Amino acid sequence: MTKRHKDKTSSDKTSSRRNFLKVAAAGAAATVATPALAQTGPTNMRFQSTWPAKDIFHEYAQDYAKKVNDMTGGDLKIEVLPAGAVVPAFQLLEAVSKGTLDGGHGVLAYHYGKQNALALWGSGPGYAMDANMLLAWHKYGGGKQLLEKLYNSIGANVVSFPYGPMPTQPLGWFKKPVTKADDLKGVKFRTVGISIDVFTGMGAAVNALPGGEIVSAMDRGLLDAAEFNNASSDRVLGFPDVSKVCMLQSYHQNAEQFEIMFNKDKYNALPAKIRAILDNAAEAAGQDMAWKAIDRYSRDYEEMQSKDKVKFYKTPDSVLQKQLEIFDQVAEKKSAENPLFKEIVESQLAFAKRATQWEQDTVVSRRLAYNHYFGPNAKKKT
């Protein structure tokens, strides 16, 4: 080996040694830095739902929190408290906006008193859309931008994620079956959102109450009838204890969904990766909720008939038609008073006309198949 080659080899070894030392030093620095980052700990957020702890709706709120907690690997931890733990159910928007709570779980119709157009996310017939289609309008038809505009109009410092499509809600629980629209006249009735105006227009004396207060009000005679949401919630809240008549199908809340809400400042302060998880977790939780609802609601619907001896009746078409007529009157009046209300109605109508025509023309009616397999003339299947 020549002297020149030896010198080059020695130089290469020295260079490699220096590179290794640089890498090692960097690794050592990272090792030192990592515990320092870990010591900062996870970000904790305190949520409140607008539901009693025993209600399946509160369970849905906890399901969302668990998805976030799992997906972030514990870097963000959401704790969900039940209605009333910090503020009353109808004060959730103010509490989140002010930062008293970091976030919350509820429905947009509960903010009706702050800006009536907020109730168009689910309180009404949905212009023939179901809740899943209304969410499609929200994400792809301009609803998201309109909701941000609405919240800005009232100075609400929040970020909102509508999610979780609900099945059509019952007309409600009554002392006797409703056979015509006039049966609602003079009835002391509980509902929320634009439905307040619809049922008032049908002659009912309406009182808006949170879910946890309805059954006790019926038991004390403060209400003659009420609606809440679904078989599982209605059963666990005790509706079968105060009424044995439930009217199914209604247009007053045909296309409602839940809302996950964050304080905007606290949301914006989170890393982009965490914000993306919060957004995508809402969609994942929404689909999971829809599947869980099918399983749980159908079980409780069956057991309310077999165990609780509840009688279910279909709301007559004449009552449903009257709801649509009254809703149109209410929407026209509020559109004249509130430009944002009008803008949202026009946006929903445009999307619904296209989407519902596609649905009506494309999706086969399942009633024929149901009758074939389970109807009175169906052959017994082994």
Coordinates of C-alpha atoms in Angstrom, one line a residue:
M1 CA 0.0 0.0 0.0
T2 CA 1.4 3.4 -0.9
K3 CA 1.8 6.2 1.5
R4 CA -0.8 8.2 -0.4
H5 CA -3.4 5.3 -0.1
K6 CA -2.6 5.0 3.6
D7 CA -3.2 8.7 4.2
K8 CA -6.5 8.5 2.3
T9 CA -7.7 5.5 4.3
S10 CA -6.8 7.2 7.5
S11 CA -8.6 10.3 6.4
D12 CA -11.7 8.2 5.5
K13 CA -11.7 6.5 8.9
T14 CA -11.4 9.9 10.6
S15 CA -14.3 11.3 8.5
S16 CA -16.5 8.3 9.2
R17 CA -15.6 8.5 12.9
R18 CA -16.6 12.2 12.9
N19 CA -19.9 11.4 11.1
F20 CA -20.7 8.6 13.6
L21 CA -20.0 11.0 16.5
K22 CA -22.3 13.6 15.0
V23 CA -25.1 11.0 14.6
A24 CA -24.4 9.7 18.1
A25 CA -24.5 13.2 19.5
A26 CA -27.7 13.9 17.7
G27 CA -29.2 10.7 19.0
A28 CA -28.1 11.5 22.6
A29 CA -29.7 15.0 22.2
A30 CA -32.9 13.4 21.0
T31 CA -32.8 11.0 24.0
V32 CA -32.5 13.9 26.3
A33 CA -35.2 15.9 24.6
T34 CA -37.8 13.1 24.5
P35 CA -38.4 12.9 28.2
A36 CA -38.7 16.7 28.3
L37 CA -41.5 16.5 25.8
A38 CA -43.1 13.6 27.5
Q39 CA -43.1 15.6 30.8
T40 CA -45.6 18.1 29.2
G41 CA -48.2 15.3 29.3
P42 CA -51.3 14.9 27.2
T43 CA -53.7 17.7 26.4
N44 CA -56.9 17.3 28.4
M45 CA -60.3 18.6 27.3
R46 CA -63.5 18.7 29.4
F47 CA -66.7 18.2 27.5
Q48 CA -70.3 18.1 28.6
S49 CA -73.1 16.5 26.7
T50 CA -76.7 17.7 26.8
W51 CA -78.0 14.3 27.8
P52 CA -78.5 12.4 31.1
A53 CA -75.8 9.9 31.9
K54 CA -78.2 7.0 31.5
D55 CA -79.2 8.0 27.9
I56 CA -77.7 6.3 24.9
F57 CA -77.0 9.8 23.5
H58 CA -74.5 10.3 26.3
E59 CA -73.0 7.0 25.4
Y60 CA -72.6 8.3 21.8
A61 CA -70.7 11.3 23.2
Q62 CA -68.4 9.0 25.1
D63 CA -67.9 6.8 22.0
Y64 CA -66.6 9.9 20.2
A65 CA -64.3 10.7 23.0
K66 CA -62.9 7.2 23.1
K67 CA -62.2 7.2 19.4
V68 CA -60.3 10.5 19.8
N69 CA -58.4 9.3 22.9
D70 CA -57.4 6.0 21.1
M71 CA -56.5 7.6 17.8
T72 CA -54.3 10.2 19.4
G73 CA -52.5 7.6 21.5
G74 CA -53.4 9.5 24.6
D75 CA -51.9 12.8 23.4
L76 CA -55.4 14.3 23.6
K77 CA -57.8 13.1 26.3
I78 CA -61.5 14.1 26.2
E79 CA -63.5 13.7 29.4
V80 CA -67.3 13.8 28.8
L81 CA -69.6 14.9 31.6
P82 CA -73.4 14.5 31.5
A83 CA -76.0 17.3 31.2
G84 CA -76.0 19.7 34.2
A85 CA -72.6 18.7 35.4
V86 CA -71.3 22.2 34.6
V87 CA -74.1 24.1 32.9
P88 CA -77.8 23.3 32.0
A89 CA -78.3 21.5 28.7
F90 CA -79.6 24.5 26.9
Q91 CA -76.6 26.6 27.9
L92 CA -74.0 24.4 26.3
L93 CA -73.3 26.8 23.4
E94 CA -72.5 29.8 25.7
A95 CA -70.3 27.6 27.9
V96 CA -68.2 26.3 25.0
S97 CA -68.0 29.7 23.3
K98 CA -66.7 31.3 26.5
G99 CA -64.2 28.5 27.2
T100 CA -66.0 27.4 30.4
L101 CA -66.1 24.0 28.7
D102 CA -63.6 22.9 26.0
G103 CA -66.3 21.3 24.0
G104 CA -69.7 19.6 24.0
H105 CA -72.1 17.1 22.5
G106 CA -75.7 18.0 21.6
V107 CA -78.0 19.0 18.7
L108 CA -78.2 22.3 16.8
A109 CA -81.9 22.6 17.5
Y110 CA -81.0 23.3 21.2
H111 CA -79.5 26.6 20.1
Y112 CA -82.8 27.7 18.5
G113 CA -83.2 30.7 20.8
K114 CA -79.8 32.2 19.8
Q115 CA -80.3 32.0 16.0
N116 CA -83.4 30.2 14.7
A117 CA -81.7 29.2 11.4
L118 CA -79.5 26.8 13.4
A119 CA -82.5 24.5 13.8
L120 CA -82.5 23.9 10.0
W121 CA -79.9 21.2 10.7
G122 CA -82.5 18.6 11.6
S123 CA -85.7 20.4 13.0
G124 CA -88.1 20.0 10.1
P125 CA -89.0 17.7 7.2
G126 CA -85.5 18.0 5.6
Y127 CA -87.3 18.6 2.2
A128 CA -87.7 14.9 1.8
M129 CA -84.0 14.2 2.7
D130 CA -83.2 11.8 5.6
A131 CA -80.5 12.8 8.1
N132 CA -77.7 11.1 6.1
M133 CA -78.6 13.1 3.0
L134 CA -78.8 16.3 5.1
L135 CA -75.2 15.6 6.3
A136 CA -74.3 15.1 2.6
W137 CA -75.6 18.6 2.0
H138 CA -73.6 19.9 4.9
K139 CA -70.3 18.5 3.7
Y140 CA -70.7 18.8 -0.1
G141 CA -73.6 21.2 -0.7
G142 CA -72.4 24.3 1.2
G143 CA -73.9 23.6 4.6
K144 CA -70.6 23.7 6.4
Q145 CA -69.8 27.3 5.2
L146 CA -73.4 28.4 6.0
L147 CA -73.1 27.0 9.5
E148 CA -69.8 28.9 10.1
K149 CA -71.5 32.0 8.8
L150 CA -74.4 31.5 11.2
Y151 CA -72.1 31.0 14.2
N152 CA -70.2 34.1 13.3
S153 CA -73.4 36.1 13.1
I154 CA -74.0 35.6 16.8
G155 CA -70.4 35.8 17.9
A156 CA -70.1 32.1 18.8
N157 CA -66.5 31.2 19.3
V158 CA -66.9 27.6 18.3
V159 CA -66.0 25.0 15.8
S160 CA -68.9 22.6 14.9
F161 CA -69.0 19.1 13.5
P162 CA -72.5 17.9 12.7
Y163 CA -72.4 14.1 12.6
G164 CA -74.4 11.0 13.5
P165 CA -77.6 10.8 11.3
M166 CA -80.7 10.0 13.3
P167 CA -83.6 7.9 12.1
T168 CA -87.0 9.6 11.7
Q169 CA -88.3 10.5 15.2
P170 CA -91.7 9.6 16.5
L171 CA -94.5 12.1 16.6
G172 CA -94.5 11.4 20.3
W173 CA -96.1 9.9 23.4
F174 CA -99.8 10.6 24.0
K175 CA -102.7 9.6 26.3
K176 CA -104.6 8.2 23.4
P177 CA -103.9 7.6 19.7
V178 CA -103.8 10.7 17.4
T179 CA -106.2 10.2 14.6
K180 CA -106.4 13.7 13.0
A181 CA -104.6 17.0 13.2
D182 CA -107.2 18.6 15.4
D183 CA -106.3 16.0 18.1
L184 CA -103.2 18.2 18.8
K185 CA -105.2 21.3 19.6
G186 CA -104.9 22.3 23.3
V187 CA -102.4 19.5 24.1
K188 CA -99.6 20.5 26.4
F189 CA -96.7 19.3 24.3
R190 CA -92.9 19.1 24.6
T191 CA -90.6 19.7 21.6
V192 CA -87.7 21.9 20.5
G193 CA -86.4 23.9 17.5
I194 CA -88.6 24.9 14.6
S195 CA -90.9 22.1 15.8
I196 CA -92.0 24.5 18.5
D197 CA -93.5 26.7 15.8
V198 CA -94.9 23.8 13.8
F199 CA -96.8 22.2 16.8
T200 CA -97.9 25.7 18.0
G201 CA -99.3 26.2 14.5
M202 CA -101.2 22.9 14.9
G203 CA -102.8 24.2 18.1
A204 CA -100.6 22.6 20.8
A205 CA -99.4 24.5 23.8
V206 CA -95.6 23.9 23.5
N207 CA -93.0 23.8 26.3
A208 CA -89.4 23.2 25.4
L209 CA -87.6 21.0 27.9
P210 CA -84.3 19.1 28.0
G211 CA -84.5 15.3 27.7
G212 CA -83.9 14.6 31.3
E213 CA -86.9 16.7 32.5
I214 CA -89.6 15.4 30.1
V215 CA -90.9 12.3 31.9
S216 CA -91.2 14.0 35.3
A217 CA -93.2 16.8 33.7
M218 CA -95.6 14.3 32.1
D219 CA -95.9 12.4 35.4
R220 CA -96.8 15.7 37.2
G221 CA -99.3 16.7 34.6
L222 CA -97.3 19.6 33.3
L223 CA -97.3 18.0 29.9
D224 CA -100.0 15.9 28.2
A225 CA -97.7 14.6 25.5
A226 CA -94.1 14.8 24.4
E227 CA -91.6 13.7 21.9
F228 CA -87.9 13.0 22.4
N229 CA -86.1 10.8 19.9
N230 CA -86.0 7.0 19.7
A231 CA -86.9 3.7 21.3
S232 CA -83.8 3.3 23.4
S233 CA -83.7 6.9 24.8
D234 CA -87.5 6.9 25.3
R235 CA -87.4 3.7 27.2
V236 CA -84.4 4.4 29.5
L237 CA -85.8 7.9 30.3
G238 CA -89.1 6.3 31.4
F239 CA -91.7 7.2 28.8
P240 CA -93.4 3.8 29.0
D241 CA -94.0 4.5 32.8
V242 CA -96.2 7.6 32.0
S243 CA -97.7 6.6 28.6
K244 CA -98.6 3.4 26.7
V245 CA -99.3 5.1 23.4
C246 CA -96.6 6.1 21.0
M247 CA -97.2 7.6 17.5
L248 CA -94.5 6.7 15.0
Q249 CA -93.4 8.7 12.0
S250 CA -93.4 12.5 11.8
Y251 CA -91.9 15.3 9.8
H252 CA -91.1 17.6 12.7
Q253 CA -87.6 16.0 13.1
N254 CA -87.2 13.8 10.1
A255 CA -83.5 14.6 9.3
E256 CA -81.7 15.4 12.6
Q257 CA -78.1 14.7 13.5
F258 CA -75.8 15.4 16.5
E259 CA -73.3 18.1 16.9
I260 CA -69.8 17.9 18.4
M261 CA -68.6 21.4 19.3
F262 CA -65.2 22.8 20.3
N263 CA -64.1 26.1 21.7
K264 CA -62.5 27.7 18.6
D265 CA -59.4 29.1 20.4
K266 CA -58.7 25.8 22.0
Y267 CA -59.3 23.9 18.8
N268 CA -57.1 26.2 16.8
A269 CA -54.3 25.9 19.3
L270 CA -54.0 22.1 18.7
P271 CA -51.5 20.7 16.3
A272 CA -52.8 20.1 12.7
K273 CA -52.5 16.4 13.1
I274 CA -54.7 16.4 16.2
R275 CA -57.3 18.6 14.5
A276 CA -57.4 16.2 11.6
I277 CA -58.1 13.4 14.0
L278 CA -61.0 15.3 15.7
D279 CA -62.6 15.9 12.3
N280 CA -62.2 12.3 11.0
A281 CA -63.2 10.8 14.4
A282 CA -66.5 12.6 14.0
E283 CA -67.2 10.9 10.7
A284 CA -66.1 7.5 12.1
A285 CA -68.2 7.9 15.3
G286 CA -71.1 9.0 13.2
Q287 CA -71.1 5.8 11.1
D288 CA -70.6 3.7 14.2
M289 CA -73.5 5.5 15.9
A290 CA -75.8 4.7 12.9
W291 CA -74.9 1.0 13.2
K292 CA -75.3 0.9 17.0
A293 CA -78.7 2.7 16.7
I294 CA -80.1 0.0 14.4
D295 CA -79.1 -2.7 16.8
R296 CA -80.2 -1.0 20.0
Y297 CA -83.3 0.9 18.8
S298 CA -84.8 -2.3 17.2
R299 CA -84.2 -4.3 20.4
D300 CA -85.9 -1.7 22.6
Y301 CA -88.7 -1.2 20.1
E302 CA -89.4 -4.9 20.3
E303 CA -89.1 -5.0 24.1
M304 CA -91.3 -2.0 24.7
Q305 CA -94.1 -3.9 22.9
S306 CA -93.5 -7.3 24.6
K307 CA -92.4 -6.2 28.1
D308 CA -93.7 -2.7 28.6
K309 CA -97.0 -3.2 26.8
V310 CA -96.6 -0.1 24.7
K311 CA -98.9 0.3 21.7
F312 CA -97.4 1.9 18.6
Y313 CA -99.4 3.5 15.9
K314 CA -98.5 5.1 12.6
T315 CA -99.2 8.8 12.5
P316 CA -102.0 9.4 9.9
D317 CA -101.0 10.8 6.6
S318 CA -103.5 13.7 7.2
V319 CA -101.4 14.8 10.2
L320 CA -98.1 14.4 8.3
Q321 CA -99.5 16.6 5.5
K322 CA -100.6 19.2 8.0
Q323 CA -97.1 19.3 9.4
L324 CA -95.7 20.0 6.0
E325 CA -98.2 22.8 5.3
I326 CA -97.5 24.4 8.7
F327 CA -93.7 24.1 8.3
D328 CA -93.9 25.8 4.9
Q329 CA -95.7 28.7 6.6
V330 CA -93.2 28.9 9.4
A331 CA -90.2 28.8 7.0
E332 CA -91.7 31.5 4.8
K333 CA -92.2 33.8 7.8
K334 CA -88.7 33.2 9.2
S335 CA -87.1 33.6 5.8
A336 CA -88.7 37.0 5.5
E337 CA -87.4 38.0 8.9
N338 CA -83.9 36.4 8.7
P339 CA -81.8 36.5 5.5
L340 CA -79.6 33.7 6.7
F341 CA -82.6 31.5 7.3
K342 CA -83.7 32.2 3.7
E343 CA -80.2 31.5 2.4
I344 CA -80.0 28.1 4.1
V345 CA -83.5 27.1 3.0
E346 CA -82.7 27.9 -0.6
S347 CA -79.5 25.9 -0.4
Q348 CA -81.2 22.9 1.2
L349 CA -84.0 23.0 -1.4
A350 CA -81.6 23.0 -4.3
F351 CA -79.6 20.1 -3.0
A352 CA -82.6 18.1 -1.9
K353 CA -84.3 18.4 -5.3
R354 CA -81.4 16.8 -7.0
A355 CA -80.5 14.3 -4.2
T356 CA -84.0 13.1 -3.4
Q357 CA -84.9 12.6 -7.1
W358 CA -81.9 10.4 -7.5
E359 CA -82.9 8.5 -4.3
Q360 CA -86.5 8.0 -5.2
D361 CA -85.7 6.8 -8.7
T362 CA -82.8 4.6 -7.6
V363 CA -83.4 3.0 -4.2
V364 CA -85.8 0.1 -4.2
S365 CA -88.6 0.1 -1.6
R366 CA -87.8 -2.4 1.1
R367 CA -91.5 -2.8 2.1
L368 CA -92.1 -5.4 -0.6
A369 CA -89.1 -7.5 0.5
Y370 CA -90.2 -7.1 4.2
N371 CA -93.7 -8.4 3.4
H372 CA -92.3 -11.2 1.4
Y373 CA -90.1 -12.5 4.3
F374 CA -91.9 -11.3 7.5
G375 CA -95.4 -10.1 6.5
P376 CA -98.7 -11.9 7.4
N377 CA -98.7 -13.9 4.2
A378 CA -95.0 -14.8 4.2
K379 CA -94.1 -18.5 4.1
K380 CA -92.6 -19.8 7.3
K381 CA -88.8 -19.8 7.0
T382 CA -86.7 -22.4 8.7

